[in-house]
Amino acid sequence: MAATARRKLLLMGRSGSGKSSMRSIIFSNYSAFDTRRLGATIDVEHQNLRFLGNLTLNLWDCGGQDAYMDNYFSSQRDNIFQMVEALIFVFDVESKELRKDIETFVLCLRNLYEFSPGARIFALVHKMDLVVVEKRQDVYKALMHSLEDTSAMFSFKVQGFATTIWDESLYKAWSNIVCSLIPNVGIFQKHLQSFADISEVDEVILFEKTSFLVISHVTGNRSPGFKSDSTRFEKISNIIKQFKQSCNKLRSQFQSLSLRGSDCSAYIDSMTASTMIMVVMANRAVPDDGTNGDDAVDGSSAVNLLADQDPFSGEAENNIILANIKIARKMFEKIENLSLE
Amino acid sequence: MTDDHGPLTEGYDRTPQHSSHHIPKIMMMGLRRCGKSSICQVMFHNMPPLDTLYIESTSSPSTTVFSSFIDFAVVELPGQTNAVDPGNEELERLFTESGALIYVIDSQDEYINSLSNLHSIITRAVEVNPKINIEVFIHKVDGLSEDFRLDAQRDITQRVTDELLDDGLLNVPLSFHLTSIFDHSVYEAFSRVVQKQIPQLATLENLLNVVCQHSGIEKAFLFDIKSKIFVATDSSPMDVATYEICTDFIDITVDMDSLYTIDHSQTPALKAADTAFGNELDGTDPTFNKSKPIGSTTRLNNGLILYLQQMVKGLALVCLMRKESMPKIALVEYNIEFFRNALEQLRLLTV
Ligand SMILES: Nc1nc2c(ncn2[C@@H]2O[C@H](COP(=O)(O)OP(=O)(O)OP(=O)(O)O)[C@@H](O)[C@H]2O)c(=O)[nH]1
Ligand SMILES: Nc1nc2c(ncn2[C@@H]2O[C@H](COP(=O)(O)OP(=O)(O)O)[C@@H](O)[C@H]2O)c(=O)[nH]1
Ligand SMILES: [Mg+2]
C-alpha cells in the first residue's frame, strides 16, 4: 500500500492581494477574468488537492482581513503555524501599507521559526500587471531585497517571484513551489531524460494533469536552435490551461493535442493518471532523394504546398513517438505510485 | 484617381501595393466613446479587451486595411452628432465607396441620442448609396442581463424601423447585432458583416458543404487566422459555443507554434513568424527549409475532434468531427486538399 504524503501550504497576505484568485486559477479552473467574482475569504479556507498520485497538497488560504490576521498570530497561532511545509506570502504591489505587509511577513517568519523551522518560504510580488513594464524589475528587486535581510535573521532563505494572474508568471511561481514539495521529482527528471535520449526528441515536458503545472522538462542536446524562449514552459501551461477552460464550456475535457507546426511537430497526451506529456520534434529538412518529390524542386507553388502538406509524410516518425510514449507509461506509473515517506 | 483623400487614408496598416481607393470599404460610425476604436483595436490589432480602457478618443478618421480572402478597409469616423451636415462631400464619397456601414450604439448608455444620429445617417447614406448594408452593433452588452439584451434589441429595432417607415424608406438593408469585446459576439457580428461583402460567398459555402458531406465533418469554418473573422461556413446550423471553441483552438495552435520556431534569418528576407501567417505562402521563392503551413488536431473526451489546417493567405480551415470519423482521416485530408485547390483557384480568379 502506498503511503500518501500530506504537505501543508500556508497562503498569507493582506486582504485583496490575490491569494484566492491564484489558488482558483491554478487548482480550480478559474479564468483570470472569473476571479473578479471572488469575495473576501472568511477565516481560513482549506483545499485538499490530490497531486501526482500519492501527494496531497493541503492549502490553507488565510483570509487577510485584520480581524482574522490578529487571530492567526494569537489564539490560532499553533494551529496555523504547525507542520507547515511552505509559506506562500503574497504582496500586493499596489499596497499602500507596504511597511505593514512586511511586518506581517516578519511575524509569519517568527512563528514559523518556532513551529516549523524547516518550512520553505516563497514571496510572490503580485499584480505586476499594474506596474509599467520598465519599472517591474526595480519594484520587484527593491521589495525582495528588504525581505531577504529579514528572512536571514530567522535563518530562512526566501525565494521570490514577480507574478500576475494575467500572464504565465503565475504558473512559473507555482510550478517552482509545488516541485519543491514533490519528493520524487528527481526520479521523474531522470526518466524523462532517458525517454528523451532513447526517442531522440528535441524536448519533453511533463505536466500535472489538472493544474497543468510543469513538473519536469528535458531539452535534447541536438536541439536545432529553436528561438529559445526561456518562459516557454509556463507559457504552455497557461495556453493549455486556457484551452481546457474552453473545453469545459462545452461540458467536455481536453484529451490530446497534435501540432503540425511550421518548424516542429508536437504532441500532448496523457502519460499517467495524473500527468500529461508533451513531446517536441523539429521538422528537419529531409535531403531530397527524389522519391518524395517535395521541397520546391520545380518551383511551382501549388505543387509545393501540396507536397508540404502530404498528410502521410512524417507519419512513421509520429507513430514511433506514440509507441515510445506508450512504453514509457508503465515506468512513469510506477514512479507516480512510489510510496512516499 | 490621384485626388487627395485628406486625412481619411491616414491609418495604421496602409499597405503600399494597393492604395485603399480600390478596395471595398466598411465604415464605422457612432457617438463618441461608444466603442468603435475598441472594436477595431481588439479585432485587428490584438489588443486585450481590458486595455481598451486606455484608448484615447481620436478626432480624425482612421483606416485599417485588412487583407484576407478579400481585401477591405475599415474606415472609422470620429463620433460627432453633426456628421451628416449637408455638403460633407468626403462623407458622401465614403458612402458611395462602402459596402457596409457599421453603426455602434452604446447599450449601457441612454441610446436616444444615438438613435436620432443613426436615423439621419441612414437617410443620408441610402440616398447616396441605396445598396449600402446598414449594420447596427448594439454594443457593450456584457453589462446587460440576458433579458435586458433582448429587450434592448427589440426596442432599438422597433424604433429604427418605425422611423424609417415614417420617412417612407422601406427596403433599407438593415441588420442588428448584440456585441461586446469581452466575448466572441463582436467577432461573429463582424464576420457576418464581412461575409456579405464577399462576392464568392455562395461558392465557398457550397464547397464547404461538399467537403463536410463527404468526410463526416459536422461543421467547418474558413477562418481568417489573425482576426478570427470567419469568411465562410457550411450551411449546417451553428452555435456560439462551437464558434468559440474553434477560435480558441486557432489561438492555441498559433501560440504553441510560435514557441517553437527556428530562426530562418540565414535565408534572406524570410522571417519565420511572418511566413507562417499572413504573408504570401504562394510566392515562388524556392527556399529550402521554409516554414510549413501549420495544422493541428485535438481530441476531447466526449469524442469531439477539432481539426485545423492552414490554407492560403492567412486562412485556416477548422473542422469539427466525431471520433468515429477518425478512421477516415485520410479521406478527410484528401477532401481538404481538394478544398485548398479550389480556394486557390477562386483566389486566382479574383486577383
Ligand atoms: N490587476 C490584477 N488584479 C488581480 C490580480 N490577482 C488578483 N486580482 C484581483 O484582486 C481581487 C482580490 O483577490 P482575492 O483573491 O479575492 O484576494 P485575497 O487575497 O484572497 O483576499 P482575502 O480573501 O480577503 O484575503 C480580485 O478582484 C482579483 O480579480 C493580478 O495579478 N492583477
Ligand atoms: N463594458 C464594455 N465596455 C466597452 C466595450 N467596448 C468598448 N468599451 C469601453 O468603452 C470606452 C470607449 O471606447 P472607444 O473605443 O474609445 O470609443 P470610440 O470613441 O467610439 O472609439 C472604453 O473605455 C472601452 O473600454 C464593451 O464591449 N463592453
Ligand atoms: Mg481570499
GROMACS .gro file of N, CA and C in nm, chain A residues 31-155:
model
  375
   31SER      N    1  -1.080   3.130  -1.479
   31SER     CA    2  -1.000   3.215  -1.566
   31SER      C    3  -0.967   3.341  -1.486
   32ALA      N    4  -0.866   3.415  -1.533
   32ALA     CA    5  -0.827   3.537  -1.462
   32ALA      C    6  -0.948   3.629  -1.448
   33PHE      N    7  -1.029   3.625  -1.551
   33PHE     CA    8  -1.149   3.708  -1.554
   33PHE      C    9  -1.248   3.669  -1.443
   34ASP      N   10  -1.262   3.538  -1.421
   34ASP     CA   11  -1.357   3.487  -1.322
   34ASP      C   12  -1.325   3.533  -1.180
   35THR      N   13  -1.199   3.568  -1.155
   35THR     CA   14  -1.160   3.595  -1.016
   35THR      C   15  -1.225   3.722  -0.962
   36ARG      N   16  -1.280   3.801  -1.053
   36ARG     CA   17  -1.346   3.922  -1.004
   36ARG      C   18  -1.470   3.890  -0.921
   37ARG      N   19  -1.519   3.766  -0.937
   37ARG     CA   20  -1.637   3.724  -0.861
   37ARG      C   21  -1.605   3.686  -0.717
   38LEU      N   22  -1.476   3.666  -0.687
   38LEU     CA   23  -1.441   3.614  -0.555
   38LEU      C   24  -1.467   3.717  -0.446
   39GLY      N   25  -1.526   3.673  -0.337
   39GLY     CA   26  -1.542   3.762  -0.222
   39GLY      C   27  -1.425   3.744  -0.127
   40ALA      N   28  -1.416   3.830  -0.028
   40ALA     CA   29  -1.308   3.816   0.070
   40ALA      C   30  -1.323   3.682   0.141
   41THR      N   31  -1.210   3.617   0.164
   41THR     CA   32  -1.213   3.486   0.231
   41THR      C   33  -1.241   3.504   0.379
   42ILE      N   34  -1.335   3.421   0.428
   42ILE     CA   35  -1.368   3.425   0.570
   42ILE      C   36  -1.278   3.328   0.645
   43ASP      N   37  -1.204   3.379   0.740
   43ASP     CA   38  -1.116   3.294   0.819
   43ASP      C   39  -1.023   3.213   0.728
   44VAL      N   40  -1.010   3.084   0.753
   44VAL     CA   41  -0.921   3.003   0.669
   44VAL      C   42  -1.002   2.908   0.582
   45GLU      N   43  -0.973   2.904   0.453
   45GLU     CA   44  -1.036   2.806   0.366
   45GLU      C   45  -0.935   2.697   0.334
   46HIS      N   46  -0.977   2.574   0.359
   46HIS     CA   47  -0.886   2.462   0.334
   46HIS      C   48  -0.918   2.401   0.200
   47GLN      N   49  -0.815   2.370   0.124
   47GLN     CA   50  -0.837   2.299  -0.002
   47GLN      C   51  -0.738   2.184  -0.006
   48ASN      N   52  -0.792   2.064  -0.022
   48ASN     CA   53  -0.707   1.946  -0.031
   48ASN      C   54  -0.698   1.901  -0.174
   49LEU      N   55  -0.575   1.888  -0.225
   49LEU     CA   56  -0.559   1.855  -0.365
   49LEU      C   57  -0.476   1.731  -0.380
   50ARG      N   58  -0.529   1.636  -0.455
   50ARG     CA   59  -0.451   1.518  -0.490
   50ARG      C   60  -0.353   1.559  -0.598
   51PHE      N   61  -0.227   1.540  -0.576
   51PHE     CA   62  -0.127   1.583  -0.674
   51PHE      C   63  -0.034   1.467  -0.701
   52LEU      N   64  -0.023   1.425  -0.824
   52LEU     CA   65   0.067   1.315  -0.858
   52LEU      C   66   0.047   1.191  -0.771
   53GLY      N   67  -0.070   1.134  -0.779
   53GLY     CA   68  -0.092   1.006  -0.711
   53GLY      C   69  -0.088   1.013  -0.560
   54ASN      N   70   0.032   1.016  -0.506
   54ASN     CA   71   0.043   0.996  -0.362
   54ASN      C   72   0.065   1.122  -0.281
   55LEU      N   73   0.066   1.234  -0.346
   55LEU     CA   74   0.093   1.358  -0.276
   55LEU      C   75  -0.037   1.436  -0.258
   56THR      N   76  -0.064   1.479  -0.136
   56THR     CA   77  -0.180   1.564  -0.115
   56THR      C   78  -0.134   1.702  -0.072
   57LEU      N   79  -0.174   1.801  -0.147
   57LEU     CA   80  -0.143   1.937  -0.110
   57LEU      C   81  -0.257   1.989  -0.024
   58ASN      N   82  -0.221   2.041   0.090
   58ASN     CA   83  -0.319   2.086   0.185
   58ASN      C   84  -0.304   2.238   0.195
   59LEU      N   85  -0.384   2.308   0.114
   59LEU     CA   86  -0.371   2.454   0.105
   59LEU      C   87  -0.452   2.523   0.213
   60TRP      N   88  -0.388   2.610   0.287
   60TRP     CA   89  -0.459   2.692   0.385
   60TRP      C   90  -0.464   2.834   0.331
   61ASP      N   91  -0.578   2.870   0.275
   61ASP     CA   92  -0.594   3.005   0.221
   61ASP      C   93  -0.643   3.094   0.336
   62CYS      N   94  -0.553   3.176   0.392
   62CYS     CA   95  -0.585   3.251   0.513
   62CYS      C   96  -0.638   3.389   0.479
   63GLY      N   97  -0.767   3.408   0.500
   63GLY     CA   98  -0.829   3.538   0.474
   63GLY      C   99  -0.746   3.650   0.536
   64GLY      N  100  -0.730   3.760   0.464
   64GLY     CA  101  -0.630   3.858   0.505
   64GLY      C  102  -0.684   3.979   0.579
   65GLN      N  103  -0.816   3.979   0.613
   65GLN     CA  104  -0.866   4.096   0.684
   65GLN      C  105  -0.809   4.100   0.826
   66ASP      N  106  -0.790   4.222   0.876
   66ASP     CA  107  -0.717   4.241   1.001
   66ASP      C  108  -0.767   4.153   1.115
   67ALA      N  109  -0.899   4.144   1.128
   67ALA     CA  110  -0.955   4.068   1.240
   67ALA      C  111  -0.906   3.924   1.236
   68TYR      N  112  -0.904   3.863   1.117
   68TYR     CA  113  -0.858   3.724   1.107
   68TYR      C  114  -0.708   3.717   1.134
   69MET      N  115  -0.636   3.810   1.074
   69MET     CA  116  -0.490   3.812   1.091
   69MET      C  117  -0.453   3.813   1.239
   70ASP      N  118  -0.519   3.901   1.313
   70ASP     CA  119  -0.488   3.912   1.456
   70ASP      C  120  -0.502   3.775   1.523
   71ASN      N  121  -0.606   3.702   1.485
   71ASN     CA  122  -0.627   3.569   1.542
   71ASN      C  123  -0.515   3.471   1.508
   72TYR      N  124  -0.470   3.479   1.381
   72TYR     CA  125  -0.366   3.384   1.340
   72TYR      C  126  -0.244   3.397   1.429
   73PHE      N  127  -0.218   3.520   1.472
   73PHE     CA  128  -0.096   3.541   1.549
   73PHE      C  129  -0.119   3.535   1.699
   74SER      N  130  -0.245   3.511   1.739
   74SER     CA  131  -0.267   3.497   1.883
   74SER      C  132  -0.332   3.362   1.913
   75SER      N  133  -0.465   3.359   1.919
   75SER     CA  134  -0.531   3.237   1.967
   75SER      C  135  -0.507   3.116   1.874
   76GLN      N  136  -0.496   3.139   1.742
   76GLN     CA  137  -0.484   3.025   1.650
   76GLN      C  138  -0.339   2.990   1.617
   77ARG      N  139  -0.249   3.058   1.686
   77ARG     CA  140  -0.109   3.054   1.649
   77ARG      C  141  -0.053   2.914   1.621
   78ASP      N  142  -0.067   2.824   1.717
   78ASP     CA  143  -0.003   2.692   1.695
   78ASP      C  144  -0.076   2.613   1.586
   79ASN      N  145  -0.207   2.627   1.583
   79ASN     CA  146  -0.284   2.559   1.480
   79ASN      C  147  -0.238   2.600   1.340
   80ILE      N  148  -0.219   2.728   1.322
   80ILE     CA  149  -0.182   2.779   1.189
   80ILE      C  150  -0.039   2.742   1.152
   81PHE      N  151   0.052   2.762   1.243
   81PHE     CA  152   0.192   2.756   1.204
   81PHE      C  153   0.260   2.621   1.226
   82GLN      N  154   0.184   2.523   1.278
   82GLN     CA  155   0.244   2.391   1.296
   82GLN      C  156   0.250   2.314   1.164
   83MET      N  157   0.352   2.232   1.148
   83MET     CA  158   0.359   2.136   1.037
   83MET      C  159   0.354   2.203   0.899
   84VAL      N  160   0.401   2.324   0.892
   84VAL     CA  161   0.396   2.393   0.762
   84VAL      C  162   0.515   2.351   0.676
   85GLU      N  163   0.487   2.313   0.552
   85GLU     CA  164   0.595   2.279   0.459
   85GLU      C  165   0.638   2.402   0.380
   86ALA      N  166   0.541   2.488   0.351
   86ALA     CA  167   0.576   2.606   0.271
   86ALA      C  168   0.484   2.722   0.306
   87LEU      N  169   0.546   2.838   0.317
   87LEU     CA  170   0.468   2.961   0.331
   87LEU      C  171   0.472   3.033   0.197
   88ILE      N  172   0.354   3.069   0.146
   88ILE     CA  173   0.348   3.148   0.024
   88ILE      C  174   0.290   3.282   0.063
   89PHE      N  175   0.375   3.382   0.069
   89PHE     CA  176   0.329   3.513   0.114
   89PHE      C  177   0.308   3.602  -0.008
   90VAL      N  178   0.186   3.654  -0.020
   90VAL     CA  179   0.151   3.732  -0.139
   90VAL      C  180   0.153   3.881  -0.106
   91PHE      N  181   0.239   3.955  -0.176
   91PHE     CA  182   0.242   4.101  -0.161
   91PHE      C  183   0.167   4.166  -0.276
   92ASP      N  184   0.080   4.259  -0.245
   92ASP     CA  185   0.012   4.334  -0.349
   92ASP      C  186   0.101   4.453  -0.386
   93VAL      N  187   0.149   4.460  -0.513
   93VAL     CA  188   0.240   4.570  -0.548
   93VAL      C  189   0.175   4.706  -0.527
   94GLU      N  190   0.043   4.709  -0.530
   94GLU     CA  191  -0.025   4.837  -0.518
   94GLU      C  192  -0.056   4.873  -0.373
   95SER      N  193  -0.011   4.789  -0.281
   95SER     CA  194  -0.044   4.811  -0.142
   95SER      C  195   0.003   4.948  -0.094
   96LYS      N  196  -0.085   5.015  -0.019
   96LYS     CA  197  -0.049   5.148   0.033
   96LYS      C  198   0.029   5.134   0.163
   97GLU      N  199   0.021   5.014   0.220
   97GLU     CA  200   0.086   4.995   0.350
   97GLU      C  201   0.188   4.883   0.343
   98LEU      N  202   0.286   4.904   0.260
   98LEU     CA  203   0.385   4.801   0.237
   98LEU      C  204   0.460   4.768   0.368
   99ARG      N  205   0.483   4.873   0.445
   99ARG     CA  206   0.554   4.852   0.571
   99ARG      C  207   0.479   4.752   0.659
  100LYS      N  208   0.350   4.771   0.666
  100LYS     CA  209   0.269   4.681   0.748
  100LYS      C  210   0.272   4.539   0.690
  101ASP      N  211   0.269   4.529   0.556
  101ASP     CA  212   0.275   4.397   0.493
  101ASP      C  213   0.404   4.325   0.531
  102ILE      N  214   0.514   4.402   0.529
  102ILE     CA  215   0.642   4.341   0.564
  102ILE      C  216   0.642   4.298   0.710
  103GLU      N  217   0.580   4.380   0.794
  103GLU     CA  218   0.571   4.341   0.936
  103GLU      C  219   0.496   4.209   0.952
  104THR      N  220   0.386   4.195   0.878
  104THR     CA  221   0.310   4.071   0.883
  104THR      C  222   0.396   3.954   0.839
  105PHE      N  223   0.471   3.977   0.731
  105PHE     CA  224   0.560   3.874   0.680
  105PHE      C  225   0.660   3.831   0.788
  106VAL      N  226   0.716   3.930   0.856
  106VAL     CA  227   0.813   3.900   0.961
  106VAL      C  228   0.746   3.822   1.075
  107LEU      N  229   0.625   3.860   1.108
  107LEU     CA  230   0.551   3.786   1.211
  107LEU      C  231   0.535   3.640   1.173
  108CYS      N  232   0.503   3.618   1.045
  108CYS     CA  233   0.489   3.480   0.996
  108CYS      C  234   0.621   3.405   1.015
  109LEU      N  235   0.730   3.469   0.976
  109LEU     CA  236   0.860   3.403   0.987
  109LEU      C  237   0.890   3.369   1.134
  110ARG      N  238   0.861   3.465   1.220
  110ARG     CA  239   0.889   3.445   1.362
  110ARG      C  240   0.815   3.321   1.413
  111ASN      N  241   0.689   3.309   1.374
  111ASN     CA  242   0.610   3.195   1.420
  111ASN      C  243   0.654   3.064   1.356
  112LEU      N  244   0.691   3.072   1.229
  112LEU     CA  245   0.738   2.951   1.162
  112LEU      C  246   0.870   2.906   1.224
  113TYR      N  247   0.953   3.001   1.259
  113TYR     CA  248   1.082   2.972   1.321
  113TYR      C  249   1.059   2.887   1.445
  114GLU      N  250   0.949   2.921   1.513
  114GLU     CA  251   0.918   2.850   1.636
  114GLU      C  252   0.852   2.714   1.609
  115PHE      N  253   0.751   2.713   1.517
  115PHE     CA  254   0.669   2.592   1.499
  115PHE      C  255   0.711   2.503   1.381
  116SER      N  256   0.764   2.562   1.276
  116SER     CA  257   0.801   2.484   1.157
  116SER      C  258   0.931   2.535   1.096
  117PRO      N  259   1.040   2.514   1.169
  117PRO     CA  260   1.166   2.577   1.124
  117PRO      C  261   1.213   2.525   0.987
  118GLY      N  262   1.158   2.412   0.942
  118GLY     CA  263   1.204   2.360   0.813
  118GLY      C  264   1.124   2.412   0.695
  119ALA      N  265   1.031   2.501   0.720
  119ALA     CA  266   0.941   2.545   0.612
  119ALA      C  267   1.017   2.619   0.502
  120ARG      N  268   0.968   2.603   0.381
  120ARG     CA  269   1.022   2.682   0.270
  120ARG      C  270   0.942   2.811   0.259
  121ILE      N  271   1.013   2.918   0.224
  121ILE     CA  272   0.947   3.049   0.221
  121ILE      C  273   0.945   3.103   0.079
  122PHE      N  274   0.825   3.134   0.032
  122PHE     CA  275   0.811   3.194  -0.102
  122PHE      C  276   0.742   3.330  -0.089
  123ALA      N  277   0.797   3.429  -0.157
  123ALA     CA  278   0.732   3.560  -0.158
  123ALA      C  279   0.689   3.591  -0.300
  124LEU      N  280   0.560   3.614  -0.319
  124LEU     CA  281   0.511   3.649  -0.452
  124LEU      C  282   0.480   3.798  -0.456
  125VAL      N  283   0.549   3.870  -0.539
  125VAL     CA  284   0.520   4.012  -0.558
  125VAL      C  285   0.417   4.018  -0.670
  126HIS      N  286   0.292   4.040  -0.629
  126HIS     CA  287   0.179   4.008  -0.716
  126HIS      C  288   0.112   4.133  -0.773
  127LYS      N  289   0.031   4.111  -0.877
  127LYS     CA  290  -0.038   4.217  -0.953
  127LYS      C  291   0.061   4.302  -1.031
  128MET      N  292   0.167   4.239  -1.078
  128MET     CA  293   0.270   4.309  -1.153
  128MET      C  294   0.215   4.378  -1.277
  129ASP      N  295   0.102   4.327  -1.327
  129ASP     CA  296   0.043   4.390  -1.446
  129ASP      C  297   0.012   4.537  -1.423
  130LEU      N  298  -0.003   4.576  -1.296
  130LEU     CA  299  -0.040   4.714  -1.266
  130LEU      C  300   0.081   4.808  -1.265
  131VAL      N  301   0.201   4.752  -1.279
  131VAL     CA  302   0.322   4.834  -1.281
  131VAL      C  303   0.368   4.847  -1.427
  132VAL      N  304   0.412   4.964  -1.467
  132VAL     CA  305   0.458   4.979  -1.606
  132VAL      C  306   0.579   4.889  -1.628
  133VAL      N  307   0.586   4.836  -1.749
  133VAL     CA  308   0.684   4.732  -1.779
  133VAL      C  309   0.826   4.771  -1.737
  134GLU      N  310   0.866   4.891  -1.764
  134GLU     CA  311   1.006   4.931  -1.738
  134GLU      C  312   1.038   4.929  -1.589
  135LYS      N  313   0.937   4.947  -1.506
  135LYS     CA  314   0.964   4.958  -1.363
  135LYS      C  315   0.953   4.826  -1.288
  136ARG      N  316   0.901   4.722  -1.356
  136ARG     CA  317   0.870   4.598  -1.284
  136ARG      C  318   0.990   4.540  -1.213
  137GLN      N  319   1.100   4.530  -1.288
  137GLN     CA  320   1.221   4.471  -1.232
  137GLN      C  321   1.265   4.544  -1.105
  138ASP      N  322   1.265   4.677  -1.109
  138ASP     CA  323   1.311   4.757  -0.995
  138ASP      C  324   1.221   4.737  -0.874
  139VAL      N  325   1.091   4.745  -0.898
  139VAL     CA  326   0.995   4.728  -0.790
  139VAL      C  327   1.015   4.594  -0.722
  140TYR      N  328   1.031   4.492  -0.805
  140TYR     CA  329   1.046   4.357  -0.753
  140TYR      C  330   1.175   4.344  -0.671
  141LYS      N  331   1.283   4.395  -0.729
  141LYS     CA  332   1.413   4.381  -0.662
  141LYS      C  333   1.415   4.454  -0.528
  142ALA      N  334   1.358   4.575  -0.529
  142ALA     CA  335   1.359   4.655  -0.407
  142ALA      C  336   1.290   4.580  -0.292
  143LEU      N  337   1.173   4.524  -0.324
  143LEU     CA  338   1.099   4.454  -0.219
  143LEU      C  339   1.174   4.328  -0.175
  144MET      N  340   1.223   4.252  -0.272
  144MET     CA  341   1.292   4.127  -0.239
  144MET      C  342   1.414   4.155  -0.153
  145HIS      N  343   1.480   4.265  -0.182
  145HIS     CA  344   1.599   4.300  -0.108
  145HIS      C  345   1.570   4.313   0.042
  146SER      N  346   1.462   4.384   0.071
  146SER     CA  347   1.431   4.402   0.212
  146SER      C  348   1.383   4.272   0.276
  147LEU      N  349   1.320   4.185   0.196
  147LEU     CA  350   1.272   4.059   0.252
  147LEU      C  351   1.387   3.964   0.283
  148GLU      N  352   1.488   3.966   0.196
  148GLU     CA  353   1.599   3.872   0.214
  148GLU      C  354   1.669   3.897   0.347
  149ASP      N  355   1.691   4.024   0.376
  149ASP     CA  356   1.760   4.056   0.501
  149ASP      C  357   1.683   4.006   0.622
  150THR      N  358   1.551   4.035   0.624
  150THR     CA  359   1.474   3.994   0.741
  150THR      C  360   1.465   3.843   0.750
  151SER      N  361   1.454   3.776   0.636
  151SER     CA  362   1.442   3.629   0.641
  151SER      C  363   1.568   3.568   0.698
  152ALA      N  364   1.681   3.626   0.660
  152ALA     CA  365   1.808   3.572   0.707
  152ALA      C  366   1.816   3.576   0.860
  153MET      N  367   1.753   3.677   0.918
  153MET     CA  368   1.754   3.686   1.065
  153MET      C  369   1.694   3.563   1.129
  154PHE      N  370   1.599   3.500   1.059
  154PHE     CA  371   1.538   3.379   1.113
  154PHE      C  372   1.595   3.255   1.045
  155SER      N  373   1.709   3.271   0.984
  155SER     CA  374   1.776   3.167   0.906
  155SER      C  375   1.685   3.097   0.806
   0.00000   0.00000   0.00000
